[in-house]
Coordinates of C-alpha atoms in Angstrom, one line a residue:
M1 CA 0.0 0.0 0.0
R2 CA 1.4 3.3 -1.0
L3 CA 1.6 6.0 1.7
A4 CA -1.3 4.7 3.8
T5 CA 0.4 5.8 7.0
S6 CA 0.8 3.6 10.0
A7 CA -0.8 6.3 12.0
A8 CA -3.9 5.8 9.9
L9 CA -3.8 2.1 10.7
L10 CA -3.6 2.8 14.4
L11 CA -6.5 5.3 14.1
M12 CA -8.7 2.8 12.4
T13 CA -7.8 -0.4 14.3
S14 CA -6.1 0.5 17.5
V15 CA -6.5 -2.0 20.4
S16 CA -6.6 -1.7 24.1
G17 CA -3.5 -1.6 26.2
A18 CA -4.1 -5.1 27.3
A19 CA -3.6 -6.4 23.8
L20 CA -0.4 -4.7 22.9
A21 CA 2.2 -6.6 20.9
Q22 CA 5.2 -7.7 22.9
D23 CA 8.3 -5.6 22.5
A24 CA 11.0 -7.8 21.2
P25 CA 14.2 -7.7 23.3
V26 CA 17.5 -7.5 21.4
A27 CA 18.0 -11.2 22.1
A28 CA 14.9 -12.0 20.1
A29 CA 16.7 -11.0 16.9
T30 CA 18.5 -14.3 16.8
A31 CA 15.3 -16.4 17.4
A32 CA 13.7 -18.3 14.6
P33 CA 10.3 -17.2 13.7
A34 CA 7.4 -19.2 15.0
S35 CA 5.0 -21.0 12.6
F36 CA 2.3 -18.6 13.7
A37 CA 3.5 -15.4 15.2
E38 CA 1.2 -14.0 17.9
D39 CA -1.2 -11.6 16.3
V40 CA -3.2 -9.5 18.7
W41 CA -5.4 -8.2 15.9
T42 CA -7.1 -11.6 15.3
Y43 CA -9.2 -14.0 17.4
A44 CA -8.0 -16.9 15.4
E45 CA -6.1 -19.8 17.0
P46 CA -4.3 -21.1 13.9
E47 CA -2.0 -23.5 15.8
T48 CA -5.2 -25.5 16.6
A49 CA -7.3 -25.0 13.5
R50 CA -6.7 -22.7 10.5
V51 CA -8.4 -21.8 7.3
S52 CA -6.5 -22.9 4.2
H53 CA -9.0 -22.0 1.4
V54 CA -12.1 -19.8 1.0
D55 CA -14.8 -20.4 -1.7
L56 CA -17.1 -17.4 -2.0
D57 CA -20.4 -17.3 -3.9
L58 CA -21.8 -13.8 -3.4
V59 CA -24.4 -11.4 -4.8
T60 CA -24.0 -7.7 -4.9
D61 CA -27.1 -5.9 -3.5
F62 CA -26.7 -2.2 -4.4
D63 CA -30.2 -1.3 -3.1
N64 CA -29.4 -2.6 0.4
K65 CA -25.6 -2.0 0.3
R66 CA -24.7 -5.6 1.2
L67 CA -23.1 -8.7 -0.2
Y68 CA -24.9 -11.9 0.5
G69 CA -24.4 -15.6 -0.2
T70 CA -22.1 -18.3 1.1
A71 CA -18.5 -18.9 2.1
V72 CA -17.2 -22.5 2.1
L73 CA -14.0 -22.7 4.3
D74 CA -11.4 -25.5 4.1
V75 CA -10.1 -26.0 7.7
V76 CA -6.8 -27.7 8.6
A77 CA -7.2 -28.8 12.2
E78 CA -4.9 -30.5 14.7
P79 CA -5.9 -33.9 15.9
G80 CA -8.6 -33.5 18.6
A81 CA -9.5 -30.0 17.6
K82 CA -13.2 -29.5 18.2
S83 CA -13.7 -26.0 16.8
V84 CA -12.3 -23.3 14.6
V85 CA -12.2 -19.6 15.6
L86 CA -12.9 -17.0 12.8
D87 CA -12.9 -13.2 12.8
D88 CA -16.3 -11.5 12.3
N89 CA -17.1 -7.8 12.2
G90 CA -20.9 -7.3 11.8
L91 CA -21.6 -10.3 9.5
Q92 CA -25.3 -11.2 9.5
I93 CA -25.1 -15.0 9.7
Q94 CA -28.1 -17.1 8.5
S95 CA -26.6 -20.6 9.0
I96 CA -23.4 -22.6 9.4
T97 CA -23.5 -26.2 8.2
D98 CA -21.3 -29.1 7.0
M99 CA -21.3 -29.9 3.3
D100 CA -24.3 -32.2 3.7
G101 CA -26.4 -29.4 5.2
N102 CA -26.2 -30.5 8.8
A103 CA -26.2 -27.6 11.2
L104 CA -22.9 -26.9 13.0
P105 CA -23.2 -25.1 16.4
Y106 CA -21.5 -21.7 16.6
T107 CA -21.2 -18.7 18.9
V108 CA -20.5 -15.1 18.2
G109 CA -18.5 -13.6 21.1
K110 CA -18.4 -10.2 22.6
S111 CA -17.8 -7.4 20.1
D112 CA -14.8 -5.1 20.2
D113 CA -15.2 -1.7 18.4
Q114 CA -12.1 -2.3 16.3
L115 CA -11.6 -6.0 16.2
G116 CA -15.1 -7.2 15.8
S117 CA -16.1 -10.5 17.4
P118 CA -14.7 -14.1 17.6
L119 CA -16.9 -16.5 15.6
T120 CA -16.4 -20.0 17.0
V121 CA -17.7 -22.9 14.9
E122 CA -17.8 -26.5 16.2
L123 CA -16.3 -28.8 13.5
N124 CA -17.9 -32.1 14.5
G125 CA -15.1 -33.9 12.6
N126 CA -15.6 -31.8 9.4
D127 CA -12.8 -30.2 7.4
K128 CA -15.2 -28.0 5.4
I129 CA -17.8 -25.7 6.7
K130 CA -20.4 -23.6 4.8
I131 CA -21.5 -20.2 6.1
T132 CA -24.6 -18.5 4.7
Y133 CA -24.5 -14.8 5.5
A134 CA -24.7 -11.2 4.4
S135 CA -22.4 -8.3 5.1
A136 CA -23.9 -5.4 7.0
P137 CA -24.7 -2.0 5.5
G138 CA -21.7 0.2 6.4
A139 CA -19.2 -2.8 6.5
D140 CA -15.7 -1.4 7.1
A141 CA -14.2 -2.9 4.0
L142 CA -16.9 -1.9 1.5
Q143 CA -17.8 1.4 -0.1
W144 CA -21.0 1.6 -2.1
L145 CA -21.0 4.6 -4.3
P146 CA -24.1 6.1 -5.9
K147 CA -23.9 6.8 -9.6
E148 CA -23.5 10.5 -8.8
A149 CA -20.2 9.8 -7.1
T150 CA -18.6 8.2 -10.2
A151 CA -16.9 9.8 -13.2
G152 CA -19.7 8.8 -15.6
R153 CA -22.6 9.5 -13.2
Q154 CA -24.6 6.7 -14.8
K155 CA -24.0 3.5 -12.7
P156 CA -23.2 2.8 -9.1
Y157 CA -19.8 1.4 -7.9
L158 CA -18.6 -0.9 -5.2
F159 CA -15.0 -1.5 -4.0
S160 CA -13.4 -3.2 -1.1
Q161 CA -10.3 -2.2 1.0
G162 CA -9.1 -5.1 3.2
Q163 CA -5.9 -3.9 4.7
P164 CA -5.3 -4.2 7.6
I165 CA -8.2 -6.0 9.2
N166 CA -11.3 -4.9 7.4
N167 CA -12.1 -8.0 5.3
R168 CA -13.6 -9.7 8.3
S169 CA -16.6 -7.3 7.6
W170 CA -17.5 -9.2 4.4
I171 CA -15.6 -12.5 4.5
P172 CA -15.9 -14.9 7.5
T173 CA -12.4 -16.1 7.7
Q174 CA -9.2 -15.8 9.9
D175 CA -8.3 -12.2 9.1
S176 CA -4.6 -12.3 10.0
P177 CA -1.7 -11.7 7.5
G178 CA 0.2 -14.8 8.9
I179 CA -2.7 -17.2 8.0
R180 CA -2.3 -17.4 4.2
Q181 CA -5.2 -18.9 2.2
T182 CA -6.0 -19.8 -1.4
W183 CA -9.5 -18.7 -2.6
D184 CA -12.0 -18.7 -5.4
A185 CA -15.2 -16.8 -5.9
R186 CA -18.3 -16.3 -8.0
I187 CA -19.6 -12.7 -7.8
T188 CA -23.1 -12.0 -9.3
V189 CA -23.8 -8.4 -10.3
P190 CA -26.6 -6.4 -12.0
K191 CA -26.5 -6.5 -15.8
G192 CA -24.4 -3.7 -17.2
L193 CA -21.8 -3.8 -14.4
V194 CA -18.4 -5.6 -14.4
A195 CA -16.9 -7.4 -11.5
V196 CA -13.1 -7.6 -11.0
M197 CA -11.1 -9.3 -8.2
S198 CA -7.5 -9.8 -7.1
G199 CA -7.2 -13.2 -8.8
D200 CA -7.2 -15.0 -12.1
K201 CA -10.3 -14.0 -14.2
L202 CA -12.0 -17.2 -15.2
T203 CA -14.9 -15.6 -17.0
P204 CA -13.7 -12.1 -18.0
D205 CA -16.9 -11.4 -20.0
G206 CA -19.3 -12.7 -17.3
V207 CA -22.0 -15.3 -17.6
P208 CA -25.7 -14.4 -17.8
T209 CA -27.8 -15.8 -15.0
A210 CA -31.4 -16.9 -15.2
D211 CA -32.7 -13.9 -13.3
G212 CA -31.1 -11.3 -15.7
R213 CA -27.9 -10.7 -13.8
V214 CA -24.3 -11.5 -14.7
S215 CA -21.8 -13.7 -12.7
Y216 CA -18.0 -13.6 -12.8
R217 CA -15.7 -16.3 -11.5
F218 CA -12.2 -15.8 -10.1
K219 CA -9.5 -17.9 -8.4
M220 CA -6.2 -17.4 -6.6
D221 CA -4.1 -20.6 -6.4
N222 CA -1.2 -18.9 -4.5
P223 CA -1.8 -18.7 -0.8
V224 CA -2.3 -15.1 0.2
P225 CA -2.9 -13.1 3.4
P226 CA -6.6 -12.6 3.6
Y227 CA -6.4 -8.8 3.4
L228 CA -5.4 -9.2 -0.2
I229 CA -8.8 -10.6 -1.3
A230 CA -10.3 -7.6 -3.1
L231 CA -13.4 -6.8 -5.1
A232 CA -14.6 -4.0 -7.3
V233 CA -17.8 -3.7 -9.3
G234 CA -18.7 -0.8 -11.7
N235 CA -19.0 0.5 -15.2
L236 CA -15.5 -0.6 -16.2
A237 CA -13.5 -0.4 -19.4
F238 CA -10.2 -2.1 -20.0
Q239 CA -7.2 -1.2 -22.1
K240 CA -4.3 -3.5 -22.7
L241 CA -0.8 -2.0 -22.0
G242 CA 1.4 -5.0 -22.7
P243 CA 1.5 -8.7 -23.0
N244 CA 0.6 -9.2 -19.3
S245 CA -0.6 -5.8 -18.2
G246 CA -3.5 -3.5 -18.6
V247 CA -5.7 -0.9 -16.9
Y248 CA -9.4 -0.9 -15.8
T249 CA -11.2 2.3 -15.1
E250 CA -14.5 4.0 -15.9
P251 CA -14.6 4.7 -19.6
E252 CA -14.3 8.5 -19.1
L253 CA -10.8 8.0 -17.6
I254 CA -9.4 5.1 -19.7
D255 CA -7.3 7.1 -22.1
A256 CA -5.7 9.3 -19.4
A257 CA -5.0 6.3 -17.3
A258 CA -3.5 4.3 -20.1
S259 CA -1.2 7.2 -21.0
E260 CA -0.1 7.7 -17.4
F261 CA 0.8 4.0 -16.9
Q262 CA 2.3 3.1 -20.3
D263 CA 5.7 2.4 -18.7
V264 CA 4.4 -0.4 -16.5
E265 CA 5.9 -3.2 -18.7
K266 CA 9.3 -1.5 -18.3
M267 CA 8.7 -1.6 -14.5
I268 CA 7.8 -5.2 -14.5
S269 CA 11.0 -6.1 -16.5
A270 CA 13.1 -4.0 -14.2
A271 CA 11.6 -5.6 -11.1
E272 CA 12.2 -9.1 -12.5
D273 CA 15.8 -8.3 -13.4
L274 CA 16.4 -7.2 -9.8
Y275 CA 14.7 -9.8 -7.7
G276 CA 13.4 -12.7 -9.8
P277 CA 10.3 -13.7 -11.7
Y278 CA 6.9 -12.1 -11.2
R279 CA 4.9 -15.0 -9.8
W280 CA 1.3 -13.8 -10.1
G281 CA 0.5 -14.1 -13.8
R282 CA -1.0 -10.8 -15.0
Y283 CA -0.3 -7.3 -13.6
D284 CA -3.4 -5.2 -14.1
M285 CA -4.4 -2.0 -12.5
L286 CA -7.8 -0.5 -11.5
V287 CA -8.2 3.2 -11.2
L288 CA -10.9 3.8 -8.6
P289 CA -13.2 6.8 -7.9
P290 CA -11.7 9.7 -5.9
S291 CA -13.0 8.3 -2.6
F292 CA -10.4 5.5 -2.6
P293 CA -8.7 6.2 0.7
Y294 CA -5.1 5.3 -0.3
G295 CA -2.6 6.0 -3.0
G296 CA -2.6 2.4 -4.1
M297 CA -3.3 -1.1 -2.8
E298 CA -1.2 -4.0 -3.9
N299 CA -4.0 -6.6 -4.5
P300 CA -2.4 -9.5 -6.4
T301 CA -3.0 -9.4 -10.2
L302 CA -5.0 -6.1 -9.8
T303 CA -3.4 -3.1 -8.1
F304 CA -6.0 -0.6 -6.9
L305 CA -5.0 3.0 -7.6
T306 CA -6.2 6.5 -6.7
P307 CA -7.0 8.8 -9.6
T308 CA -5.0 11.5 -7.8
I309 CA -1.8 10.1 -9.3
I310 CA -3.0 10.8 -12.9
T311 CA -1.5 14.3 -13.3
G312 CA -0.5 14.0 -17.0
D313 CA 3.3 14.1 -16.5
R314 CA 3.9 10.6 -15.0
S315 CA 5.6 12.2 -12.1
N316 CA 3.6 10.0 -9.7
T317 CA 4.2 6.6 -11.3
D318 CA 6.3 5.8 -8.3
V319 CA 3.0 4.7 -6.8
V320 CA 2.6 2.1 -9.5
A321 CA 6.3 1.0 -9.0
H322 CA 5.5 0.7 -5.2
E323 CA 2.5 -1.5 -5.7
L324 CA 4.3 -3.6 -8.3
A325 CA 7.2 -4.1 -5.8
H326 CA 4.7 -5.4 -3.3
S327 CA 4.3 -8.4 -5.6
W328 CA 7.6 -9.5 -3.9
S329 CA 7.7 -7.7 -0.6
G330 CA 4.3 -8.0 1.0
N331 CA 2.4 -10.3 -1.3
L332 CA 5.1 -13.0 -1.8
V333 CA 6.8 -12.5 1.7
T334 CA 4.3 -11.0 4.1
N335 CA 4.6 -9.4 7.6
A336 CA 3.3 -12.1 9.9
T337 CA 1.6 -9.5 12.1
W338 CA 1.0 -5.8 11.9
S339 CA 3.7 -5.2 14.5
D340 CA 6.2 -5.7 11.6
S341 CA 4.4 -3.8 8.8
W342 CA 7.8 -2.3 7.9
L343 CA 8.7 -5.7 6.4
N344 CA 6.0 -5.0 3.8
E345 CA 6.3 -1.2 3.4
G346 CA 10.0 -0.5 4.1
F347 CA 11.2 -3.3 1.7
T348 CA 8.7 -2.1 -0.9
T349 CA 9.7 1.5 -0.7
Y350 CA 13.4 0.5 -1.2
F351 CA 12.4 -1.8 -4.1
E352 CA 10.2 0.9 -5.6
N353 CA 13.2 3.2 -5.7
R354 CA 15.3 0.7 -7.4
I355 CA 12.6 0.2 -10.1
M356 CA 12.4 3.9 -10.6
E357 CA 16.1 4.1 -11.0
A358 CA 16.2 1.3 -13.6
V359 CA 13.4 2.9 -15.6
Y360 CA 14.0 6.7 -15.2
G361 CA 17.6 7.0 -14.1
P362 CA 19.6 7.6 -10.9
E363 CA 18.7 11.3 -10.5
R364 CA 14.9 10.7 -10.4
A365 CA 15.4 7.9 -7.9
A366 CA 17.6 10.1 -5.9
M367 CA 14.9 12.8 -5.8
Y368 CA 12.4 10.3 -4.4
A369 CA 14.8 9.0 -1.8
D370 CA 15.9 12.5 -0.7
L371 CA 12.2 13.5 -0.2
D372 CA 11.6 10.4 1.7
Y373 CA 14.5 11.1 4.0
A374 CA 13.3 14.6 4.7
Q375 CA 9.8 13.2 5.5
M376 CA 11.3 10.6 7.8
L377 CA 13.0 13.3 9.8
K378 CA 9.8 15.2 10.0
D379 CA 7.9 12.2 11.1
I380 CA 10.4 11.5 13.9
E381 CA 10.2 15.1 15.0
N382 CA 6.3 15.0 15.0
A383 CA 6.4 11.7 17.0
G384 CA 8.3 13.4 19.8
G385 CA 11.9 13.0 18.8
M386 CA 14.5 10.3 18.6
D387 CA 13.4 8.7 21.9
A388 CA 9.8 8.4 21.0
P389 CA 8.5 4.8 21.1
A390 CA 6.4 5.4 17.9
T391 CA 9.7 5.8 15.9
R392 CA 10.5 2.0 16.3
L393 CA 10.1 -0.3 13.4
H394 CA 8.9 -3.3 15.5
G395 CA 6.5 -2.5 18.3
E396 CA 2.9 -2.0 19.0
P397 CA 0.9 -2.8 15.8
G398 CA -0.1 0.2 13.9
A399 CA 1.7 2.6 16.2
T400 CA 4.6 3.6 14.0
A401 CA 4.5 7.4 13.5
G402 CA 3.6 8.9 10.2
Q403 CA 5.3 7.0 7.3
L404 CA 8.2 5.6 9.2
D405 CA 7.4 2.0 8.2
Y406 CA 8.1 3.2 4.7
F407 CA 10.9 5.6 5.1
K408 CA 12.9 4.4 8.1
G409 CA 12.4 0.9 6.8
S410 CA 13.8 1.7 3.3
T411 CA 16.6 3.7 4.8
F412 CA 17.6 0.7 6.9
L413 CA 17.8 -1.4 3.7
R414 CA 19.7 1.3 1.9
T415 CA 22.2 1.4 4.7
I416 CA 22.8 -2.3 4.5
E417 CA 23.2 -1.9 0.7
K418 CA 25.8 0.8 1.2
A419 CA 27.7 -1.3 3.7
V420 CA 27.9 -4.6 1.7
G421 CA 27.7 -3.2 -1.8
R422 CA 24.7 -3.2 -4.2
E423 CA 25.6 -6.4 -6.1
R424 CA 26.0 -8.4 -2.9
F425 CA 22.8 -7.0 -1.4
D426 CA 20.8 -7.7 -4.6
E427 CA 22.0 -11.3 -4.6
Y428 CA 20.9 -11.6 -1.0
L429 CA 17.5 -10.1 -1.5
R430 CA 16.8 -12.3 -4.5
G431 CA 17.6 -15.3 -2.4
Y432 CA 15.5 -13.9 0.5
F433 CA 12.4 -13.7 -1.7
D434 CA 13.0 -17.3 -3.0
R435 CA 13.6 -18.7 0.5
H436 CA 10.5 -17.2 2.0
A437 CA 8.1 -17.2 -1.0
F438 CA 4.4 -17.4 0.0
Q439 CA 5.3 -17.3 3.7
P440 CA 4.9 -14.9 6.6
Q441 CA 7.9 -13.2 8.1
T442 CA 8.8 -11.4 11.3
S443 CA 11.5 -8.9 12.2
A444 CA 13.3 -11.6 14.2
G445 CA 13.0 -13.9 11.2
F446 CA 14.4 -11.4 8.8
L447 CA 17.4 -10.6 11.0
T448 CA 18.1 -14.3 11.5
D449 CA 18.1 -14.8 7.7
L450 CA 20.3 -11.7 7.3
R451 CA 22.8 -13.0 9.8
T452 CA 22.8 -16.5 8.3
N453 CA 22.9 -15.6 4.6
L454 CA 24.6 -12.2 4.4
I455 CA 26.6 -11.4 7.5
K456 CA 27.8 -15.0 8.0
G457 CA 29.6 -14.4 11.3
D458 CA 31.4 -11.2 10.1
T459 CA 31.6 -9.4 13.5
Q460 CA 32.9 -6.2 12.0
L461 CA 30.0 -6.0 9.6
E462 CA 27.5 -7.0 12.3
N463 CA 28.7 -4.1 14.5
Q464 CA 28.7 -1.7 11.5
L465 CA 25.1 -2.4 10.6
Q466 CA 23.6 -2.0 14.1
L467 CA 20.7 -4.3 13.1
D468 CA 19.0 -4.6 16.5
E469 CA 19.1 -0.8 16.9
W470 CA 17.4 -0.3 13.6
A471 CA 14.7 -3.0 14.1
Y472 CA 13.9 -2.5 17.8
Q473 CA 15.0 0.8 19.1
P474 CA 13.5 4.3 18.6
G475 CA 15.0 7.1 16.6
L476 CA 17.6 6.9 13.8
P477 CA 20.9 5.1 14.1
N478 CA 24.0 7.1 13.2
N479 CA 24.9 5.1 10.2
A480 CA 21.7 6.0 8.2
V481 CA 22.4 6.7 4.5
H482 CA 21.0 9.9 3.1
V483 CA 20.8 10.0 -0.7
R484 CA 20.9 13.6 -2.0
S485 CA 19.3 14.9 -5.2
S486 CA 20.8 17.6 -7.4
T487 CA 17.3 18.3 -8.8
L488 CA 16.0 19.1 -5.3
A489 CA 19.2 21.1 -4.6
E490 CA 18.1 23.5 -7.5
V491 CA 14.6 23.7 -5.9
D492 CA 16.2 24.6 -2.6
R493 CA 18.1 27.5 -4.2
E494 CA 14.8 28.8 -5.6
L495 CA 13.2 28.3 -2.2
A496 CA 16.0 30.2 -0.4
A497 CA 15.6 33.1 -2.7
F498 CA 11.8 33.2 -2.1
N499 CA 12.2 32.8 1.6
A500 CA 14.6 35.7 1.6
G501 CA 11.9 37.9 0.2
G502 CA 12.1 37.3 -3.5
P503 CA 8.9 37.6 -5.5
A504 CA 6.8 34.6 -6.3
S505 CA 6.9 35.6 -10.0
A506 CA 10.7 34.9 -10.0
V507 CA 10.3 31.3 -9.0
D508 CA 10.9 29.2 -12.1
T509 CA 8.5 26.3 -11.9
D510 CA 8.5 25.5 -15.6
G511 CA 8.4 21.7 -16.0
W512 CA 8.4 21.0 -12.2
S513 CA 7.3 17.5 -11.2
T514 CA 5.1 16.9 -8.2
Q515 CA 8.2 16.2 -6.1
Q516 CA 9.8 19.5 -6.9
W517 CA 6.5 21.3 -6.0
L518 CA 6.4 19.5 -2.7
R519 CA 10.0 20.3 -1.9
F520 CA 9.3 24.0 -2.5
L521 CA 6.0 24.3 -0.7
R522 CA 7.0 22.2 2.3
G523 CA 10.1 24.5 2.7
V524 CA 8.0 27.7 2.9
P525 CA 7.6 28.9 6.5
K526 CA 4.1 28.3 7.8
Q527 CA 3.8 31.9 9.1
Q528 CA 3.1 34.3 6.2
T529 CA 1.3 37.6 5.7
A530 CA -2.0 37.8 3.8
A531 CA -0.2 39.8 1.1
R532 CA 2.5 37.2 0.7
L533 CA -0.1 34.4 0.6
K534 CA -2.0 36.3 -2.1
E535 CA 1.2 36.7 -4.1
M536 CA 2.0 33.0 -3.8
D537 CA -1.6 31.9 -4.7
K538 CA -1.8 34.1 -7.8
G539 CA 1.8 33.9 -8.9
L540 CA 2.0 30.1 -8.6
N541 CA -1.6 29.4 -9.4
L542 CA -1.9 27.2 -6.2
S543 CA -5.7 27.2 -5.4
N544 CA -6.5 26.4 -9.0
S545 CA -3.8 23.8 -9.5
T546 CA -4.9 20.6 -11.2
N547 CA -2.3 18.6 -9.2
P548 CA -4.0 17.4 -6.0
Y549 CA -0.6 17.0 -4.2
V550 CA 0.2 20.7 -4.8
R551 CA -3.2 21.8 -3.6
S552 CA -2.9 19.8 -0.4
A553 CA 0.6 21.2 0.3
W554 CA -0.7 24.8 -0.4
Y555 CA -3.6 24.5 2.0
E556 CA -1.2 23.3 4.7
I557 CA 0.3 26.8 4.4
A558 CA -2.9 28.7 4.0
I559 CA -4.8 27.2 6.9
P560 CA -2.4 28.2 9.7
N561 CA -2.6 31.8 8.5
R562 CA -6.4 31.7 8.3
Y563 CA -6.2 32.8 4.7
E564 CA -9.9 33.3 3.8
P565 CA -9.5 33.6 0.0
A566 CA -8.3 29.9 0.0
V567 CA -11.3 28.6 1.9
P568 CA -13.8 28.1 -1.0
S569 CA -11.3 26.1 -3.1
L570 CA -10.3 24.2 0.1
K571 CA -13.9 23.1 0.7
N572 CA -14.2 22.1 -2.9
Y573 CA -11.0 20.1 -2.6
L574 CA -12.1 18.2 0.5
N575 CA -15.3 17.4 -1.3
S576 CA -13.6 15.9 -4.3
V577 CA -10.6 14.0 -2.9
G578 CA -11.0 11.0 -0.5
R579 CA -7.3 10.0 -0.2
M580 CA -6.4 10.1 3.4
L581 CA -2.8 11.1 2.9
L582 CA -4.0 14.3 1.3
I583 CA -7.0 15.2 3.4
R584 CA -5.9 14.1 6.9
P585 CA -3.3 17.0 7.4
L586 CA -5.9 19.5 6.2
Y587 CA -8.5 18.5 8.7
Q588 CA -5.9 18.3 11.4
A589 CA -4.6 21.8 10.5
L590 CA -8.2 23.2 10.5
E591 CA -8.9 21.7 14.0
A592 CA -5.7 23.3 15.3
Q593 CA -7.2 26.7 14.4
G594 CA -9.9 26.4 17.0
D595 CA -13.4 27.6 16.3
W596 CA -12.5 29.2 13.0
G597 CA -11.0 26.0 11.6
H598 CA -13.5 23.7 13.2
A599 CA -16.4 25.4 11.5
I600 CA -14.8 25.1 8.1
A601 CA -13.8 21.5 8.7
A602 CA -17.3 20.5 9.9
D603 CA -19.0 22.2 7.0
A604 CA -16.7 20.6 4.5
F605 CA -17.1 17.2 6.0
A606 CA -20.8 17.4 6.1
Q607 CA -20.8 17.8 2.4
A608 CA -18.0 15.4 1.7
K609 CA -18.9 12.5 4.1
P610 CA -21.2 10.6 1.7
G611 CA -18.4 10.3 -0.8
Y612 CA -15.7 9.2 1.7
H613 CA -14.7 5.6 2.3
P614 CA -15.8 4.4 5.8
M615 CA -12.2 4.5 7.0
A616 CA -11.8 8.1 5.8
Q617 CA -15.2 8.9 7.5
A618 CA -14.0 7.4 10.8
M619 CA -10.6 9.2 10.6
T620 CA -12.2 12.6 10.0
E621 CA -14.8 12.1 12.7
Q622 CA -12.1 11.3 15.2
I623 CA -10.1 14.4 14.1
L624 CA -13.2 16.6 14.5
A625 CA -14.0 15.1 17.9
G626 CA -10.8 16.4 19.2
P627 CA -8.2 14.6 21.4
S628 CA -9.6 11.9 23.6
Q629 CA -9.8 12.6 27.3

């Protein structure tokens, strides 16, 4: 997932203090990973009975905003196991039976606001169970969009977002990344709509049903963490981009999307050259409506993408590279629990940068890495400094500050690369992905593998790398590698002249990419006069920019100064963009301005809420509610 911050995951799925993940002591770095790492975000007991396969047969009910049908689960149970424990968040269960239709006793336990409830099913000697059920309206994973909220404004739209623990609101399974499962599905939709999923498309054109609807079948033969089971239904067009790649989106956006992503085949080739074969068959992309809460989601065979990255200059295709890289780091080798999400996101951010370098050259990759380093330092500062617990990579699940899973994690790997040399590190990573393919991984497991297959008893290298400090301690070790960009250095010179009082009209923004704009705007001091803000807005065309990243960064300057002329475009922006990375800082900045900002935020949210994903709704409601007492 691209830039879905760990702070957001904590906001959406935080657990009580009694359920915190254990802090691994330094000694734990040499321990072998357990078959099933303890995951405090699931009720499952996989060491006793685990789900190995899910077979879905579901109907999309747009009128009632629910999916209904059946799920058949294959269960691998230890001898003597009497029951299997699943995760359930609001599922409306009609019956649970064996495959002969005999009822199986079950209980739904006490509900937790974030985790949902344990669903315990007595097996009675069965290794398959059939659950007949419906998802509840408002299910956390699902967003049902009316036709008015789509680009074409002709047909409704449905999409799911499973990460981290939302799929339990529409699939009765063990919703933990360490419990990998194969799956297949039949999805029945109204005539005129197309269903797509994160698996092989067995009936790409659909099969008419007797009642006038259309069904689509899918399968995933590789075992995946359950958060990667994804679904979308809408008025979708498809354009081929290469032999094994293409893009889905609403017809109105298909040409722009295809143009923006035409380098994807080069990215796939670059990734395979680095770390081995792509093991998922096709690599297609789906551009979702603006309410999609993330930059991208790495669902196998079908990356979900926000339309905010379509800016016409391909300056944000790093998001595509990121989600593609997840096909190795995250999808192939997966964090066993959300205490180690950096194993997904840090590895992927490092890998993404290597893809960008291979396709677009070293300087463009350096620009991304330099920006990431600056954001990492900002995240550490915002978390409370180098001693803040939230700056650890391994720790309480979801508690890593800001984007540190991404940026501290990738800096860690870049530091190892610098110490051992790129060729040696690439050879190690290729072997790492092979050794752990289709398996979960922990921080302790990674460090054990690193010591066994790369360090190999070299005490000097061990001391140089400071592995345990990187993985388990707060702050930033003193050996961190900072890549610097000459492109951003030129922006910094423009910024210095502007901050010294130079006119906005003198800033040469011709040909600037998103990253150059962000470097400039994030370097402008937050305190400005109304006259200076007016000069910036008019001279740099900020409120009317067609680049959503530029707009968000501009409002982060305008809001602290209560710059009223920017408020109308700000409200319009909050009503048209649902990506949490872009809107979260704006709602937070508004709330920080007391009554003035709260009134603007509340009014904007009242209009925007119907078009936000449930996660974005909950995030914004929590911000508007103020700090908890």
